[in-house]
Short mmCIF file of C-alpha atoms in Angstrom, two decimals:
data_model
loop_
_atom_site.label_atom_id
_atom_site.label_comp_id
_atom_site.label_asym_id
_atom_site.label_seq_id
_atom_site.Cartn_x
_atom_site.Cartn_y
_atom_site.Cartn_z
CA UNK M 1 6.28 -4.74 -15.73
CA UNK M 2 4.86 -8.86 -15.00
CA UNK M 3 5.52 -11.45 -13.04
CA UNK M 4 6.68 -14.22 -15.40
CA UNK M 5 7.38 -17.26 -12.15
CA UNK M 6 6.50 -17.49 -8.72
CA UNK M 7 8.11 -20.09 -6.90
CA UNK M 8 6.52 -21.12 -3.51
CA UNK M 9 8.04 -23.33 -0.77
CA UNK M 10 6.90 -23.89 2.77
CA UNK M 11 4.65 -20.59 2.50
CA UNK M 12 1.23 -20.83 4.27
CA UNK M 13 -0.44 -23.77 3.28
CA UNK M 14 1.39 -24.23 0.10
CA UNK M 15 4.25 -27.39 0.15
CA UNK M 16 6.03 -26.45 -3.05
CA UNK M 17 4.67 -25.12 -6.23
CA UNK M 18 5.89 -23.32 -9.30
CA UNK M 19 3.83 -21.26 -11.34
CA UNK M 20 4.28 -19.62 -14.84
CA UNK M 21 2.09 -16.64 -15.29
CA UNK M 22 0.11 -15.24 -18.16
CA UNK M 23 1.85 -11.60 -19.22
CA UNK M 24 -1.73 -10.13 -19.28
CA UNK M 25 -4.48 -11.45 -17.24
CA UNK M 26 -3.89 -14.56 -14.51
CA UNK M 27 -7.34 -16.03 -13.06
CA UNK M 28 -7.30 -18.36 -9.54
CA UNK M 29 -10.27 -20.16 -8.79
CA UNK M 30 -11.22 -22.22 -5.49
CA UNK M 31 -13.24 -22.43 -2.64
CA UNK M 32 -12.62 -20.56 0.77
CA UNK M 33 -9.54 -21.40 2.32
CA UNK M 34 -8.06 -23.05 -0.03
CA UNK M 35 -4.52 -20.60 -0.79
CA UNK M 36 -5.66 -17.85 -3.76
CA UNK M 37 -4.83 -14.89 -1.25
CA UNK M 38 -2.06 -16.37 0.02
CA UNK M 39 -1.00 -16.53 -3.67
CA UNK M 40 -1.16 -12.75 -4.18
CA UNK M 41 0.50 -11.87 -0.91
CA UNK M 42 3.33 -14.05 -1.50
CA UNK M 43 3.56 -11.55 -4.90
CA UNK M 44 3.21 -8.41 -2.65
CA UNK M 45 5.93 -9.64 -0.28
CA UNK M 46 8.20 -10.25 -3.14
CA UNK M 47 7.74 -6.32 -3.69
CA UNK M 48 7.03 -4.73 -0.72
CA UNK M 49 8.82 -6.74 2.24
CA UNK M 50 5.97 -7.62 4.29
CA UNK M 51 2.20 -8.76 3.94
CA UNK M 52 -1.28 -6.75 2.69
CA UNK M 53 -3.02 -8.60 5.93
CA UNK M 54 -1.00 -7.22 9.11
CA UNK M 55 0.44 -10.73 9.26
CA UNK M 56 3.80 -11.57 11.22
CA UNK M 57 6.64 -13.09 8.85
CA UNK M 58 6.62 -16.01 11.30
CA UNK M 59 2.64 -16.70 10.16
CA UNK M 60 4.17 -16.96 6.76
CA UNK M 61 6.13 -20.39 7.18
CA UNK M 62 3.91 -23.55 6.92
CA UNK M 63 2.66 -25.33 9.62
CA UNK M 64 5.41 -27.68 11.43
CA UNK M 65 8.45 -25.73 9.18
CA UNK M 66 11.16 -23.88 9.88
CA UNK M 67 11.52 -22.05 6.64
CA UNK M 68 9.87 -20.49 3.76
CA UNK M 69 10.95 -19.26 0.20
CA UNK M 70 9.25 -16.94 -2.03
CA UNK M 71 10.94 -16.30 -5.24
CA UNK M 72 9.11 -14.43 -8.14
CA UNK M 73 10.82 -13.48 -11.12
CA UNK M 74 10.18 -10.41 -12.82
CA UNK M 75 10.20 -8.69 -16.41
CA UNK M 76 10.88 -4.45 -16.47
CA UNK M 77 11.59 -2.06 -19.01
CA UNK M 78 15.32 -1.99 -17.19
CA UNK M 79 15.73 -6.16 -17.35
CA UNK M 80 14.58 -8.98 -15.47
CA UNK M 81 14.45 -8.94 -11.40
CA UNK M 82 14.66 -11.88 -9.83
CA UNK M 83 13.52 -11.53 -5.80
CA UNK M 84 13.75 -14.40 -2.84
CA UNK M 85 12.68 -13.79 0.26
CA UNK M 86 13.34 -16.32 2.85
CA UNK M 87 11.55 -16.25 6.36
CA UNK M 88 13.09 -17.94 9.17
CA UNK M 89 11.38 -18.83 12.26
CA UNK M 90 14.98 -18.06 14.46
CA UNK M 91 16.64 -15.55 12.27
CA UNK M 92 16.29 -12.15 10.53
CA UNK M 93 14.49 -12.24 7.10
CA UNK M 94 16.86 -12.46 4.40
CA UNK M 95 15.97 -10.69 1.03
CA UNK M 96 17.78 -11.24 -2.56
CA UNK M 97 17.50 -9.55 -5.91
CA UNK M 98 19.58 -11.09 -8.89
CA UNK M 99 21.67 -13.29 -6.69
CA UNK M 100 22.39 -10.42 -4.24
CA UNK M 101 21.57 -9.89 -0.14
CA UNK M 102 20.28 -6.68 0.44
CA UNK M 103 22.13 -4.81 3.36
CA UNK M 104 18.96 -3.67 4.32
CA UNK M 105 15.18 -5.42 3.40
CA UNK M 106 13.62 -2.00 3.10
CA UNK M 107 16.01 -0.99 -0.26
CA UNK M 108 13.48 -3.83 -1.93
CA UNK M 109 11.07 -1.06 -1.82
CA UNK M 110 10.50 0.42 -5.28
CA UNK M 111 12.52 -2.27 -7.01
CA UNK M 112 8.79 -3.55 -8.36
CA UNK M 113 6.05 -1.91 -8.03
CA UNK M 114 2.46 -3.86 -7.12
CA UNK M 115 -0.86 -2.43 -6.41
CA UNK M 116 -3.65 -4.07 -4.69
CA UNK M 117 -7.47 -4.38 -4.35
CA UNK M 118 -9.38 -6.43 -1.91
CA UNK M 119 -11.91 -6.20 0.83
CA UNK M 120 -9.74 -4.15 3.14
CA UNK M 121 -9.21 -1.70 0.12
CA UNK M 122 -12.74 -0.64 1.39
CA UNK M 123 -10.59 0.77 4.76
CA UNK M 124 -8.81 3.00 2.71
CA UNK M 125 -12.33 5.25 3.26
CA UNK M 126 -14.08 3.73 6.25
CA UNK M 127 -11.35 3.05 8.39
CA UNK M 128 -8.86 4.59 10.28
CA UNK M 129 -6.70 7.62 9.92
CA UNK M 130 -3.88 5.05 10.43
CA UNK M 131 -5.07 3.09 7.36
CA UNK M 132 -4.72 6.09 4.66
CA UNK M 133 -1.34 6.89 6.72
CA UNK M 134 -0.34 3.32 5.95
CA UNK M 135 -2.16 4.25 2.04
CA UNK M 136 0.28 6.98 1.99
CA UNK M 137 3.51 5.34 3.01
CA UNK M 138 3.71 2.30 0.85
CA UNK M 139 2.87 4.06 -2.66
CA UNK M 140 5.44 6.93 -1.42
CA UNK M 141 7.98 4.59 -0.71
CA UNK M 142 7.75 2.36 -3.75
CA UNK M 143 7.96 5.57 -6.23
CA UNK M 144 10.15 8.28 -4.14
CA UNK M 145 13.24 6.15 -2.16
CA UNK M 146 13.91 9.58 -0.22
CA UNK M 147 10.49 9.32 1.48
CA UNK M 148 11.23 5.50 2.53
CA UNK M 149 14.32 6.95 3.93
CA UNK M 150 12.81 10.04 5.83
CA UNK M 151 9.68 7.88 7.16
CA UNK M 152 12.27 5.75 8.90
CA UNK M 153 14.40 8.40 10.32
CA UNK M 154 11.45 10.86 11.49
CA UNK M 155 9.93 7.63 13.64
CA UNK M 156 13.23 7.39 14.86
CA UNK M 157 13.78 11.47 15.74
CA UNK M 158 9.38 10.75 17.13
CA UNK M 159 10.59 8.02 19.13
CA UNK M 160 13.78 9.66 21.41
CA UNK M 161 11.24 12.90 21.10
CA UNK M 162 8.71 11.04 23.05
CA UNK M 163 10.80 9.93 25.42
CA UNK M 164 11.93 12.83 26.12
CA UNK M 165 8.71 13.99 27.14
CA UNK M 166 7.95 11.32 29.21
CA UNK M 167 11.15 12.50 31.22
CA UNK M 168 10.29 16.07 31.06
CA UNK M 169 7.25 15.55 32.91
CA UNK M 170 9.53 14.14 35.82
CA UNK M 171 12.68 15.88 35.37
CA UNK M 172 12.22 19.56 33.88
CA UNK M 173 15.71 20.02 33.92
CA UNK M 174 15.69 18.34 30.82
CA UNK M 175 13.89 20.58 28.97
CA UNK M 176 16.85 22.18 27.58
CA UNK M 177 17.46 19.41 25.14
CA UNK M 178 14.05 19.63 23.32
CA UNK M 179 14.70 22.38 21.26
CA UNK M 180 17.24 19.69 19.47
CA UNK M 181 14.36 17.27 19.19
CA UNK M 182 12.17 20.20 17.43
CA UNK M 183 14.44 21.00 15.07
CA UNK M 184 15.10 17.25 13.63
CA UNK M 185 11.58 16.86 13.98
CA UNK M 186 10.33 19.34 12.46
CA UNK M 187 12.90 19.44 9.20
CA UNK M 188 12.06 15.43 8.62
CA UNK M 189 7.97 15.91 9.29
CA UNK M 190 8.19 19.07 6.60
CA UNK M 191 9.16 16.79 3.95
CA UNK M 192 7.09 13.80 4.48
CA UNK M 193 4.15 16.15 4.53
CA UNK M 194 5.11 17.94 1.13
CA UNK M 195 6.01 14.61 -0.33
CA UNK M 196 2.04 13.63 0.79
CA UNK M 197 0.96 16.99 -0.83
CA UNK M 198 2.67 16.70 -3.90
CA UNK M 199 1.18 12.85 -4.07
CA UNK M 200 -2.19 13.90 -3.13
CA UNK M 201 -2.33 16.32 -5.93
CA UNK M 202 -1.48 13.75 -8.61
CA UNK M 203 -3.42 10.54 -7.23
CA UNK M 204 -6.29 13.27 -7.05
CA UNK M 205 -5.97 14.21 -10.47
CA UNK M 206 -6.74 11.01 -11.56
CA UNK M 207 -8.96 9.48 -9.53
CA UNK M 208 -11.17 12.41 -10.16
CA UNK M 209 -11.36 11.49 -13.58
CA UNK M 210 -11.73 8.02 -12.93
CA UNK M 211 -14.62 8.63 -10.63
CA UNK M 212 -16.32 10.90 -12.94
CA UNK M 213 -16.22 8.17 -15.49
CA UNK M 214 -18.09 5.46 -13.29
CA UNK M 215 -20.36 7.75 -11.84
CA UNK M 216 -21.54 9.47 -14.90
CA UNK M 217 -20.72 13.18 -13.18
CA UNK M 218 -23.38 12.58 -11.14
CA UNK M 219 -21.14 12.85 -7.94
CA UNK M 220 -17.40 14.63 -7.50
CA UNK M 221 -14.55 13.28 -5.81
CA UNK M 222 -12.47 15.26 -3.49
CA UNK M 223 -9.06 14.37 -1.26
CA UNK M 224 -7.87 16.88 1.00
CA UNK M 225 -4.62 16.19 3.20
CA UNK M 226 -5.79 16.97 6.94
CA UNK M 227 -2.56 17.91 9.19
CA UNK M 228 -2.28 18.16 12.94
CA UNK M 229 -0.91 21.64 11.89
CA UNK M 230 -3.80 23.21 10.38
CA UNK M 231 -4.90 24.26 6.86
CA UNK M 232 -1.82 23.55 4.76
CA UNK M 233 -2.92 22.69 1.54
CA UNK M 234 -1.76 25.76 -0.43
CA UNK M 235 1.56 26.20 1.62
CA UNK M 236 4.80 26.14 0.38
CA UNK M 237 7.14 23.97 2.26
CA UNK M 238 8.65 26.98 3.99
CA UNK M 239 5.45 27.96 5.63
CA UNK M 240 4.43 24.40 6.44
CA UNK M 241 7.79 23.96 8.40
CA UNK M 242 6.92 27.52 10.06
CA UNK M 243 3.75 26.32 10.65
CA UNK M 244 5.18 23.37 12.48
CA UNK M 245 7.71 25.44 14.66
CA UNK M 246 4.66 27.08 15.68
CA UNK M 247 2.84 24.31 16.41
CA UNK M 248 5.09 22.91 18.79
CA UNK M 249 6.74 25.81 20.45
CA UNK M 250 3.08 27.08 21.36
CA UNK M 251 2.17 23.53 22.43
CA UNK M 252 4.85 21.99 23.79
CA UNK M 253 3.57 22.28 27.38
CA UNK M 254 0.64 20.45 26.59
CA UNK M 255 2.90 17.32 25.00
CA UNK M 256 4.49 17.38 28.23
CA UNK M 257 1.21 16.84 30.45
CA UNK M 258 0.53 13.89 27.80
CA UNK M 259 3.91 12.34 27.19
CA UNK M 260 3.79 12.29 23.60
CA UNK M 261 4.25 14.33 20.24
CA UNK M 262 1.10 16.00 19.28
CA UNK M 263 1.99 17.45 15.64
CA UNK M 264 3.19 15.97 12.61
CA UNK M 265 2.78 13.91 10.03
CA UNK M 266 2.02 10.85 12.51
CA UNK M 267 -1.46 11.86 13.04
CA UNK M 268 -2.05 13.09 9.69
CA UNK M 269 -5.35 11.75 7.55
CA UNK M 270 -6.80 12.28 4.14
CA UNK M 271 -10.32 13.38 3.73
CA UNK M 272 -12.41 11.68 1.43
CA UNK M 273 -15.47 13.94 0.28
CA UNK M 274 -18.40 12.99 -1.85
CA UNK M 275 -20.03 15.95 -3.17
CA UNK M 276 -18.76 18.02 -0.79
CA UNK M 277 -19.41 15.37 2.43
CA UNK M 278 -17.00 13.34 4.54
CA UNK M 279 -17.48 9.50 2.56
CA UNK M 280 -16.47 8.21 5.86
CA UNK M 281 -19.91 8.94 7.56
CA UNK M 282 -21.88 10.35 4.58
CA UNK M 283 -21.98 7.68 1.49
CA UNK M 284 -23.56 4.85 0.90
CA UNK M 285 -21.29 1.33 0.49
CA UNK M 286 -21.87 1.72 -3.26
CA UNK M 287 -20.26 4.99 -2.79
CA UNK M 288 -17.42 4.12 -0.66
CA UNK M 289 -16.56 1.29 -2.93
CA UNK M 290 -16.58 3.66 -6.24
CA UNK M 291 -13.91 6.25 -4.22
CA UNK M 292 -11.96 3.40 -2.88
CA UNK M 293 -12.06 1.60 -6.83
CA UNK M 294 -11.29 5.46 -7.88
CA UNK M 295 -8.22 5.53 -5.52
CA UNK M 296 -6.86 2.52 -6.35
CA UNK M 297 -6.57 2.85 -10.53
CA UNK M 298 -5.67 5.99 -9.73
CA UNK M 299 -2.38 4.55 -8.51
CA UNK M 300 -1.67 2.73 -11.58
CA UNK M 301 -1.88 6.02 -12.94
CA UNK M 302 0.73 7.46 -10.74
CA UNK M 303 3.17 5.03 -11.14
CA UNK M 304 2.72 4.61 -14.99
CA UNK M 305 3.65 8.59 -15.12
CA UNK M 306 6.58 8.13 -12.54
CA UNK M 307 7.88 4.44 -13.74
CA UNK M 308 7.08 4.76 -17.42
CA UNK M 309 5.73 1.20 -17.17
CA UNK M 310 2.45 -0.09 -15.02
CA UNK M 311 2.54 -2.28 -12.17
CA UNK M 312 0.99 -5.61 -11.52
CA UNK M 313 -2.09 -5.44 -10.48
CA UNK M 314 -3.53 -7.38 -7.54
CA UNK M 315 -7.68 -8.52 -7.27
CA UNK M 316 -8.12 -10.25 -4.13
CA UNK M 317 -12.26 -11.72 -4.30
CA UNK M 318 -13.21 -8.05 -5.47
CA UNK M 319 -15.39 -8.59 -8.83
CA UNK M 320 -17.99 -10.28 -7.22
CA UNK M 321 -18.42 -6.83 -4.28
CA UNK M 322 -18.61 -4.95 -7.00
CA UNK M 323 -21.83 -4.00 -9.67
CA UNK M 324 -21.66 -4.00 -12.91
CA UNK M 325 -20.93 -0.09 -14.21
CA UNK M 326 -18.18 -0.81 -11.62
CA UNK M 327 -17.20 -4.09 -12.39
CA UNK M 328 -17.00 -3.51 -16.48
CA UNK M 329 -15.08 -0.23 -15.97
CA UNK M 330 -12.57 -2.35 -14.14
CA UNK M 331 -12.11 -4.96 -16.72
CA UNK M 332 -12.30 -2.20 -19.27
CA UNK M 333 -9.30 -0.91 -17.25
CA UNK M 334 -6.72 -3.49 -17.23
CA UNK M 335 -5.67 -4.33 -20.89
CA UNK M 336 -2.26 -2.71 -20.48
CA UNK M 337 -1.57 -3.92 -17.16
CA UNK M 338 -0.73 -7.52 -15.88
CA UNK M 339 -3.67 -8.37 -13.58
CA UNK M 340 -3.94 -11.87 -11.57
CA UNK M 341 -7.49 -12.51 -9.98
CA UNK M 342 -9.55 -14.22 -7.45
CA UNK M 343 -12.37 -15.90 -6.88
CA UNK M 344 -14.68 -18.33 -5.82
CA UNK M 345 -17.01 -18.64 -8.74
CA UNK M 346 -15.74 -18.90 -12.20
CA UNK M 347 -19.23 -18.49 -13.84
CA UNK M 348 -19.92 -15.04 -14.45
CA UNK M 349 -16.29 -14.09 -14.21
CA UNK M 350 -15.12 -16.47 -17.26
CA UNK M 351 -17.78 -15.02 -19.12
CA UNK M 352 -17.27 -11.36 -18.32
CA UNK M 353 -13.73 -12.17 -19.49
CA UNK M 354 -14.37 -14.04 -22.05
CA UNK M 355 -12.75 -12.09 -24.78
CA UNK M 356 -9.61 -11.39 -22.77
CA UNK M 357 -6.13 -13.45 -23.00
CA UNK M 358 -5.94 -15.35 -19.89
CA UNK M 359 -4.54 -18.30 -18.03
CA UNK M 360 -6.57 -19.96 -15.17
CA UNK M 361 -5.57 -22.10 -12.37
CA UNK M 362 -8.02 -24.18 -10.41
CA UNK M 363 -7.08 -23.96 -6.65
CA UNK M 364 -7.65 -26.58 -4.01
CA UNK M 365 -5.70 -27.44 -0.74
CA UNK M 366 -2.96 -25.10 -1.72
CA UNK M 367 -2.17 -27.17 -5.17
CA UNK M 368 -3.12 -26.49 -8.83
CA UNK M 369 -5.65 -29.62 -9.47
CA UNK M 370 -6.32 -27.61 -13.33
CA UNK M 371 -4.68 -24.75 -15.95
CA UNK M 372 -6.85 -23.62 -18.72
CA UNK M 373 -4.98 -21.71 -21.21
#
């Protein structure tokens, strides 16, 4: 899969620019400021929906406009997929795909698949639980449209659950209506935590590998899917959704006293482990970079065996983060895969690349001032 055109109007500080992209490797260079991310989220928008960088749609639309377009046109193995998304500052976002409104923007999931590295990759091990959550639900969403569909309807089941709670604590009476609750909850959470398991094993499988590779087997990689429910790793998904009755029908008391859900996959996290150790508070930046690197090609991976083609790949300003075992294995990694970079510096990068078919755009004030093909 590649982008072939992106088409740009009214989005962040870009007026209105076409672009036609290189099928192998795309190279934007420019100082601070000057549009390159805003380049590559405008591609991740096309495919996901919604930004990389938390952003509202709204901060999407120029400065003083009312509107903004994004259309990118796309080659895969089934035919050509041409999105628009247009963001309006009064209205609902409107998605297209060949000429076509989507009833709903979240079926644009999956249609292309995108994968992304940038500074904030580095959160998918030092950060949050909420981060590898978020890690979890995107790639599961673009390869398995089931899971998009049960991650939707189990925040919806967590939601009334909640508030049921809340009332419980007030009005006891209600308790007989929780056992409802449980049940939904419980037979939606079961298969968005096997869906993680059954993901964790394969991105694990590779980015073992991968890891091995750019360390040299001097240090192993390890994921290991931590649930609110306990050690379920080796369960089948009949004794994880026993597991779960158990959890809440021992504990449900307690959710009452706190007004909220205490199990399921909502408060899930993936450990990260370095020879053994939590990367989190136990590796060095180096480190945490390789595993997040690691994690990240290792979704390329996953999708190749589940698509049967790669996806684009995203580098937001990483090359120059990165050393140089880490930073040739990457380059050394992209030959099959359409890959459109960032940077400030074009120096070391155009010579690192040197040997690679490229196309270049020179960046400045959200216009192309140069193209070097």
């Amino acid at each position: 899969m590649f982008v072939n055109q992106i088409h740009l109007r009214n989005y962040r500080n870009f007026e209105n620019i076409s672009l036609e992209l290189n099928k192998k490797l795309n190279i934007f260079i420019g100082d601070n400021a000057q549009g390159k991310t805003n380049l590559l989220e405008s591609i991740f928008v096309s495919s996901i929906g919604k930004s990389f960088r938390f952003s509202k749609d709204e901060s999407l639309i120029r400065w003083g406009q009312e509107e903004s377009l994004i259309k990118v046109d796309y080659s895969r193995n089934e035919g050509p997929k041409i999105i628009d998304v247009l963001i309006q500052r009064d209205s609902k976002k409107s998605i297209r795909t060949n000429g076509l409104t989507l009833e709903k923007n979240s079926d644009l999931v999956g249609m292309t698949n995108v994968v992304v590295f940038s500074p904030d990759s580095l959160n998918l091990v030092k950060g949050s639980p909420s981060e590898r959550r978020r890690y979890l639900n995107v790639e599961l969403s673009q390869l398995k449209p089931n899971y998009k569909y049960l991650l939707t309807r189990y925040t919806k089941i967590l939601l009334q659950r909640n508030n049921l709670l809340k009332k419980m604590a007030d009005k006891p009476q209600n308790k007989h209506l929780l056992p409802v609750w449980n049940e939904h909850l419980v037979v939606s959470g079961t298969e968005l935590i096997f869906y993680r398991l059954e993901y964790l094993k394969k991105i694990m499988f590779f980015s073992e590998k991968i890891h091995d590779r750019i360390t040299g087997g001097t240090e192993k990689l390890n994921l290991q899917y931590k649930s609110s429910l306990g050690r379920i790793n080796d369960l089948t998904k009949d004794e994880i959704k026993k597991a779960y009755y158990e959890k809440i029908n021992k504990g449900y008391e307690r959710e009452i006293i706190r007004k909220s859900t205490l199990y399921g996959p909502h408060l899930d996290d993936i450990d990260i482990l370095i020879n053994g150790m939590d990367s989190k508070y136990f590796s060095s930046q180096g480190q945490k970079r390789t595993a997040a690197l690691s994690l990240i090609l290792a979704e390329i991976d996953v999708i190749y065996e589940e698509k049967s083609e790669y996806p684009v790949l995203l580098l937001d300003d990483v090359l120059s983060e990165l050393d140089n075992k880490r930073k040739n294995y990457l380059i050394e990694s992209i030959d099959s895969i359409q890959t459109i970079i960032t940077s400030t510096d074009d120096s070391d990068l155009l010579d690192i690349l040197k040997n690679k078919e490229k196309k270049i755009f020179y960046l400045k004030n959200g216009e192309i001032i140069r193209i070097i093909e």
